[in-house]
């Protein structure tokens, strides 16, 4: 028994004629009759009353007809859904992003994805890694892009590395620290710190540097616009990915801060970015297409202007005062 035979049987019950049903299905009448006979042999009973010119279904044929219609309809729906997914012209995509990647990479990937696949409805969740991991476990999102370090050792997750996103400390122009020729980590802890949510390991390292038993920033938020506004309106020191504030640094709206004694191995601000998905779970084509877009953009060389903005300044640690004046 196969779907082809079931379609032929449905046609026979509709046309009540082997000849007309065969014509409708586009095959010869002998081939059509053999297919119906094969179906009857598979079930071990007659499916139509051949002694009646109207060829009504037998009681067994009525049962087969009911299931045949459901099976054929279900197969058509399945084929349609898979076809839509394969062509990426319908459906939904839910994924997440940490703030560092939501600044530039994700918006550009979304722009390209929407242009290529306008029929896909996309929902983006921007949050910290902990909440993104929870959303992924609950299957609320297909994948997310953020720091992969908390998930690499977890067998429930699969990680795919992207380029790391270096971070930095910054302040507003005219901040008291810019009047100093050299900045130490003691200066860092003399002012409020505004940053994204810090992982426990990062907080511990900052606590060791500050000489405290624990360290919590005065402001923790995943919303860059809020963090930026607070830094611009106060003496708070901000911390974010370099690319997130690249335009502000280039225009002089914000000023990069350098610390002469910050341990080089301290990855407080660096985000080791990547794609995190569920282990053993086959991603839908829309999710895979978005990941491919992200990976392709991430691997592409930055434009000359962007590379210039990301390159470290040639000035000494005391030079930020010149940057603050817009030189």
Tab-separated table of C-alpha atoms in Angstrom:
chain	number	residue	atom	x	y	z
A	1	UNK	CA	0.000	0.000	0.000
A	2	UNK	CA	1.240	3.477	-0.843
A	3	UNK	CA	-0.155	6.991	-1.183
A	4	UNK	CA	-0.482	6.596	-4.934
A	5	UNK	CA	-2.887	3.661	-4.497
A	6	UNK	CA	-4.867	5.596	-1.888
A	7	UNK	CA	-5.216	8.550	-4.263
A	8	UNK	CA	-6.482	6.200	-6.963
A	9	UNK	CA	-9.038	4.700	-4.581
A	10	UNK	CA	-10.299	8.159	-3.580
A	11	UNK	CA	-10.658	9.011	-7.281
A	12	UNK	CA	-12.592	5.793	-7.913
A	13	UNK	CA	-15.098	6.610	-5.165
A	14	UNK	CA	-15.543	10.094	-6.621
A	15	UNK	CA	-15.899	9.173	-10.318
A	16	UNK	CA	-17.626	5.785	-9.736
A	17	UNK	CA	-15.955	4.505	-12.902
A	18	UNK	CA	-12.606	2.838	-13.499
A	19	UNK	CA	-12.342	4.496	-16.920
A	20	UNK	CA	-13.152	8.047	-15.802
A	21	UNK	CA	-11.046	7.760	-12.626
A	22	UNK	CA	-8.072	6.489	-14.645
A	23	UNK	CA	-8.417	9.404	-17.080
A	24	UNK	CA	-8.586	11.865	-14.195
A	25	UNK	CA	-5.424	10.428	-12.677
A	26	UNK	CA	-3.631	10.437	-16.022
A	27	UNK	CA	-2.936	6.718	-16.372
A	28	UNK	CA	-4.352	3.851	-18.446
A	29	UNK	CA	-7.410	1.988	-17.255
A	30	UNK	CA	-5.569	-1.401	-16.941
A	31	UNK	CA	-2.828	0.211	-14.826
A	32	UNK	CA	-5.472	1.895	-12.680
A	33	UNK	CA	-7.340	-1.378	-12.180
A	34	UNK	CA	-4.128	-3.173	-11.183
A	35	UNK	CA	-3.401	-0.491	-8.581
A	36	UNK	CA	-6.864	-0.900	-7.020
A	37	UNK	CA	-6.509	-4.686	-7.055
A	38	UNK	CA	-3.124	-4.372	-5.353
A	39	UNK	CA	-4.681	-2.227	-2.635
A	40	UNK	CA	-7.443	-4.793	-2.111
A	41	UNK	CA	-4.881	-7.570	-1.872
A	42	UNK	CA	-2.952	-5.570	0.727
A	43	UNK	CA	-6.095	-5.321	2.893
A	44	UNK	CA	-7.348	-8.804	2.034
A	45	UNK	CA	-10.839	-7.650	1.058
A	46	UNK	CA	-12.856	-5.989	-1.698
A	47	UNK	CA	-13.079	-2.205	-1.406
A	48	UNK	CA	-15.873	-1.570	-3.950
A	49	UNK	CA	-18.968	-3.517	-4.937
A	50	UNK	CA	-18.243	-4.406	-8.546
A	51	UNK	CA	-21.661	-5.924	-9.024
A	52	UNK	CA	-23.193	-2.466	-8.647
A	53	UNK	CA	-22.755	-0.057	-11.572
A	54	UNK	CA	-22.271	2.840	-9.142
A	55	UNK	CA	-19.277	1.002	-7.585
A	56	UNK	CA	-20.093	2.027	-3.996
A	57	UNK	CA	-17.458	1.303	-1.357
A	58	UNK	CA	-17.861	-1.824	0.714
A	59	UNK	CA	-18.015	-1.399	4.511
A	60	UNK	CA	-14.284	-2.079	4.576
A	61	UNK	CA	-13.866	0.375	1.698
A	62	UNK	CA	-15.636	3.083	3.715
A	63	UNK	CA	-13.097	2.682	6.525
A	64	UNK	CA	-10.196	2.732	4.077
A	65	UNK	CA	-11.657	5.812	2.361
A	66	UNK	CA	-11.877	7.774	5.613
A	67	UNK	CA	-8.249	7.059	6.508
A	68	UNK	CA	-7.083	7.488	2.920
A	69	UNK	CA	-8.432	11.035	2.775
A	70	UNK	CA	-6.726	11.959	6.034
A	71	UNK	CA	-3.434	10.392	4.975
A	72	UNK	CA	-3.400	12.009	1.542
A	73	UNK	CA	-4.373	15.385	2.975
A	74	UNK	CA	-1.745	15.085	5.711
A	75	UNK	CA	0.925	14.157	3.170
A	76	UNK	CA	0.007	17.203	1.089
A	77	UNK	CA	0.220	19.474	4.124
A	78	UNK	CA	3.555	17.982	5.141
A	79	UNK	CA	4.955	18.449	1.660
A	80	UNK	CA	3.708	22.031	1.565
A	81	UNK	CA	5.235	22.943	4.913
A	82	UNK	CA	8.590	21.373	4.096
A	83	UNK	CA	8.577	23.049	0.703
A	84	UNK	CA	7.903	26.424	2.318
A	85	UNK	CA	10.687	25.880	4.815
A	86	UNK	CA	13.105	24.797	2.125
A	87	UNK	CA	12.321	27.796	-0.039
A	88	UNK	CA	12.294	30.117	2.981
A	89	UNK	CA	9.259	32.013	1.744
A	90	UNK	CA	7.066	31.592	4.830
A	91	UNK	CA	7.195	30.833	8.548
A	92	UNK	CA	8.783	32.383	11.604
A	93	UNK	CA	12.254	32.716	13.108
A	94	UNK	CA	12.888	33.388	16.795
A	95	UNK	CA	16.457	33.980	17.946
A	96	UNK	CA	18.364	35.969	20.533
A	97	UNK	CA	21.388	38.210	20.827
A	98	UNK	CA	23.538	39.705	23.517
A	99	UNK	CA	23.996	43.490	23.542
A	100	UNK	CA	27.521	43.406	22.081
A	101	UNK	CA	26.399	41.727	18.870
A	102	UNK	CA	23.087	43.578	18.755
A	103	UNK	CA	25.021	46.786	18.141
A	104	UNK	CA	26.192	46.104	14.582
A	105	UNK	CA	26.434	42.494	13.437
A	106	UNK	CA	22.855	41.417	14.162
A	107	UNK	CA	21.151	44.489	12.636
A	108	UNK	CA	23.166	44.111	9.435
A	109	UNK	CA	22.392	40.374	9.307
A	110	UNK	CA	18.699	41.105	9.811
A	111	UNK	CA	18.751	43.656	7.004
A	112	UNK	CA	20.209	41.121	4.583
A	113	UNK	CA	17.965	38.303	5.806
A	114	UNK	CA	14.771	40.361	5.380
A	115	UNK	CA	15.799	41.384	1.873
A	116	UNK	CA	16.463	37.778	0.873
A	117	UNK	CA	13.534	36.163	2.702
A	118	UNK	CA	10.701	38.733	3.021
A	119	UNK	CA	8.160	36.013	3.770
A	120	UNK	CA	9.836	35.012	7.054
A	121	UNK	CA	8.575	36.784	10.179
A	122	UNK	CA	11.463	37.310	12.584
A	123	UNK	CA	11.468	37.988	16.339
A	124	UNK	CA	14.694	39.033	18.097
A	125	UNK	CA	15.269	38.798	21.853
A	126	UNK	CA	18.104	40.996	23.172
A	127	UNK	CA	19.171	40.038	26.685
A	128	UNK	CA	22.086	38.796	28.750
A	129	UNK	CA	23.612	35.342	28.258
A	130	UNK	CA	21.917	33.812	31.290
A	131	UNK	CA	18.407	34.725	30.166
A	132	UNK	CA	19.162	33.800	26.581
A	133	UNK	CA	20.275	30.367	27.757
A	134	UNK	CA	17.019	29.970	29.676
A	135	UNK	CA	14.988	30.974	26.639
A	136	UNK	CA	16.873	28.435	24.526
A	137	UNK	CA	16.263	25.647	27.060
A	138	UNK	CA	12.546	26.462	27.013
A	139	UNK	CA	12.608	26.358	23.198
A	140	UNK	CA	11.403	29.963	23.031
A	141	UNK	CA	14.215	30.713	20.571
A	142	UNK	CA	16.061	28.568	18.028
A	143	UNK	CA	19.535	29.918	18.851
A	144	UNK	CA	21.292	33.007	20.116
A	145	UNK	CA	24.562	34.858	19.596
A	146	UNK	CA	26.557	36.027	22.607
A	147	UNK	CA	29.549	35.089	24.764
A	148	UNK	CA	29.909	31.309	24.419
A	149	UNK	CA	32.162	30.742	27.443
A	150	UNK	CA	29.327	29.926	29.890
A	151	UNK	CA	27.972	27.259	27.506
A	152	UNK	CA	31.014	25.493	26.058
A	153	UNK	CA	31.226	22.863	28.801
A	154	UNK	CA	27.469	22.190	28.884
A	155	UNK	CA	26.581	19.072	26.813
A	156	UNK	CA	23.072	20.467	26.271
A	157	UNK	CA	24.427	23.246	24.077
A	158	UNK	CA	26.295	23.421	20.790
A	159	UNK	CA	28.568	26.429	20.221
A	160	UNK	CA	29.955	27.873	16.989
A	161	UNK	CA	32.648	30.516	17.452
A	162	UNK	CA	32.588	33.988	15.923
A	163	UNK	CA	35.224	36.689	16.184
A	164	UNK	CA	35.661	37.986	19.752
A	165	UNK	CA	34.354	41.466	20.503
A	166	UNK	CA	36.901	43.503	22.471
A	167	UNK	CA	35.532	45.861	25.063
A	168	UNK	CA	36.671	49.117	26.592
A	169	UNK	CA	36.052	51.642	29.308
A	170	UNK	CA	34.784	55.064	28.302
A	171	UNK	CA	33.521	58.326	29.765
A	172	UNK	CA	32.035	61.636	28.706
A	173	UNK	CA	34.203	64.500	27.414
A	174	UNK	CA	35.243	66.707	30.292
A	175	UNK	CA	35.336	63.848	32.796
A	176	UNK	CA	37.777	64.535	35.685
A	177	UNK	CA	39.849	61.473	34.734
A	178	UNK	CA	40.772	63.044	31.398
A	179	UNK	CA	42.821	65.678	33.208
A	180	UNK	CA	45.222	62.998	34.455
A	181	UNK	CA	48.299	61.958	32.502
A	182	UNK	CA	48.117	58.325	33.619
A	183	UNK	CA	45.262	56.220	34.934
A	184	UNK	CA	45.474	53.292	37.340
A	185	UNK	CA	42.840	50.787	38.342
A	186	UNK	CA	42.465	52.772	41.566
A	187	UNK	CA	41.068	55.565	39.393
A	188	UNK	CA	38.685	53.075	37.819
A	189	UNK	CA	37.079	52.232	41.145
A	190	UNK	CA	36.895	55.860	42.277
A	191	UNK	CA	33.840	56.446	40.084
A	192	UNK	CA	30.550	54.622	39.496
A	193	UNK	CA	30.695	51.901	36.842
A	194	UNK	CA	27.891	51.350	34.328
A	195	UNK	CA	28.036	48.109	32.348
A	196	UNK	CA	26.162	45.149	31.019
A	197	UNK	CA	25.366	42.299	33.411
A	198	UNK	CA	28.677	40.868	34.597
A	199	UNK	CA	29.284	37.151	34.929
A	200	UNK	CA	30.259	35.925	38.429
A	201	UNK	CA	33.829	35.223	37.311
A	202	UNK	CA	34.241	38.765	35.992
A	203	UNK	CA	32.817	40.244	39.186
A	204	UNK	CA	35.299	38.201	41.215
A	205	UNK	CA	38.242	39.491	39.181
A	206	UNK	CA	37.083	43.057	39.536
A	207	UNK	CA	36.599	42.500	43.255
A	208	UNK	CA	40.210	41.289	43.538
A	209	UNK	CA	41.438	44.359	41.688
A	210	UNK	CA	39.415	46.692	43.880
A	211	UNK	CA	40.377	44.962	47.128
A	212	UNK	CA	36.755	44.206	47.962
A	213	UNK	CA	35.070	40.936	48.836
A	214	UNK	CA	32.595	41.428	46.009
A	215	UNK	CA	32.016	43.899	43.237
A	216	UNK	CA	28.773	44.991	41.619
A	217	UNK	CA	28.554	47.866	39.129
A	218	UNK	CA	26.411	50.806	40.132
A	219	UNK	CA	24.354	50.252	36.982
A	220	UNK	CA	23.867	47.006	35.086
A	221	UNK	CA	21.738	47.111	31.962
A	222	UNK	CA	21.567	45.371	28.621
A	223	UNK	CA	20.211	48.524	26.978
A	224	UNK	CA	23.095	50.425	25.439
A	225	UNK	CA	21.040	53.592	24.975
A	226	UNK	CA	20.361	53.779	28.724
A	227	UNK	CA	23.987	53.055	29.617
A	228	UNK	CA	25.198	55.667	27.145
A	229	UNK	CA	22.804	58.329	28.460
A	230	UNK	CA	23.897	57.775	32.056
A	231	UNK	CA	27.592	58.057	31.144
A	232	UNK	CA	27.024	61.230	29.125
A	233	UNK	CA	25.090	62.861	31.968
A	234	UNK	CA	27.353	61.913	34.882
A	235	UNK	CA	30.871	61.008	35.995
A	236	UNK	CA	30.066	57.298	35.686
A	237	UNK	CA	32.529	55.181	33.724
A	238	UNK	CA	30.949	53.040	31.046
A	239	UNK	CA	31.952	49.604	29.819
A	240	UNK	CA	30.741	48.050	26.558
A	241	UNK	CA	31.952	46.362	23.405
A	242	UNK	CA	34.164	48.553	21.268
A	243	UNK	CA	31.974	48.261	18.201
A	244	UNK	CA	28.884	49.264	20.169
A	245	UNK	CA	30.291	52.740	20.831
A	246	UNK	CA	32.534	53.059	17.750
A	247	UNK	CA	30.544	55.949	16.274
A	248	UNK	CA	30.553	57.845	19.567
A	249	UNK	CA	34.301	57.363	19.930
A	250	UNK	CA	34.916	58.501	16.350
A	251	UNK	CA	32.843	61.651	16.821
A	252	UNK	CA	34.261	62.466	20.269
A	253	UNK	CA	30.875	62.062	21.942
A	254	UNK	CA	32.511	59.480	24.206
A	255	UNK	CA	36.171	59.085	25.136
A	256	UNK	CA	38.129	55.876	25.559
A	257	UNK	CA	39.919	55.356	28.863
A	258	UNK	CA	43.232	53.477	29.258
A	259	UNK	CA	44.585	51.931	32.467
A	260	UNK	CA	48.310	51.477	32.860
A	261	UNK	CA	48.116	48.536	35.277
A	262	UNK	CA	45.099	46.573	34.078
A	263	UNK	CA	46.284	42.926	33.888
A	264	UNK	CA	46.612	41.884	30.218
A	265	UNK	CA	45.020	38.519	30.933
A	266	UNK	CA	41.924	40.084	32.455
A	267	UNK	CA	39.162	39.514	29.881
A	268	UNK	CA	36.644	41.628	31.756
A	269	UNK	CA	35.496	43.482	28.711
A	270	UNK	CA	36.136	41.002	25.921
A	271	UNK	CA	33.198	38.947	24.679
A	272	UNK	CA	34.181	35.618	23.098
A	273	UNK	CA	31.253	35.593	20.748
A	274	UNK	CA	29.573	32.693	19.047
A	275	UNK	CA	26.326	30.989	18.111
A	276	UNK	CA	24.667	28.851	20.795
A	277	UNK	CA	22.035	26.253	19.916
A	278	UNK	CA	20.649	23.060	21.454
A	279	UNK	CA	22.740	19.916	21.077
A	280	UNK	CA	21.204	17.184	18.931
A	281	UNK	CA	18.582	19.550	17.553
A	282	UNK	CA	18.333	20.091	13.804
A	283	UNK	CA	17.852	23.774	13.159
A	284	UNK	CA	15.068	24.796	10.761
A	285	UNK	CA	16.248	26.188	7.420
A	286	UNK	CA	15.334	29.758	8.412
A	287	UNK	CA	17.501	29.567	11.537
A	288	UNK	CA	20.365	28.017	9.581
A	289	UNK	CA	20.074	30.719	6.928
A	290	UNK	CA	20.282	33.442	9.570
A	291	UNK	CA	23.306	31.787	11.190
A	292	UNK	CA	25.012	31.530	7.804
A	293	UNK	CA	24.354	35.229	7.264
A	294	UNK	CA	25.829	36.093	10.665
A	295	UNK	CA	28.903	33.933	10.089
A	296	UNK	CA	29.464	35.381	6.616
A	297	UNK	CA	29.228	38.976	7.824
A	298	UNK	CA	31.422	38.231	10.807
A	299	UNK	CA	34.129	36.772	8.564
A	300	UNK	CA	34.037	39.676	6.104
A	301	UNK	CA	36.814	42.267	6.524
A	302	UNK	CA	35.685	45.521	8.086
A	303	UNK	CA	35.502	48.587	5.811
A	304	UNK	CA	38.484	50.899	5.976
A	305	UNK	CA	36.627	53.482	8.032
A	306	UNK	CA	35.439	50.844	10.468
A	307	UNK	CA	38.908	49.335	10.781
A	308	UNK	CA	40.274	52.788	11.513
A	309	UNK	CA	37.732	53.332	14.261
A	310	UNK	CA	38.578	49.968	15.829
A	311	UNK	CA	42.345	50.450	15.739
A	312	UNK	CA	43.855	51.440	19.085
A	313	UNK	CA	44.985	55.063	19.369
A	314	UNK	CA	48.662	55.875	19.017
A	315	UNK	CA	48.628	58.309	21.909
A	316	UNK	CA	50.031	57.634	25.339
A	317	UNK	CA	47.681	56.949	28.255
A	318	UNK	CA	47.708	60.647	29.010
A	319	UNK	CA	46.502	61.608	25.548
A	320	UNK	CA	42.752	61.243	26.143
A	321	UNK	CA	42.620	64.958	27.008
A	322	UNK	CA	43.337	65.732	23.335
A	323	UNK	CA	40.576	63.347	22.230
A	324	UNK	CA	38.117	65.046	24.573
A	325	UNK	CA	38.752	68.383	22.877
A	326	UNK	CA	37.792	66.806	19.560
A	327	UNK	CA	41.272	66.850	17.987
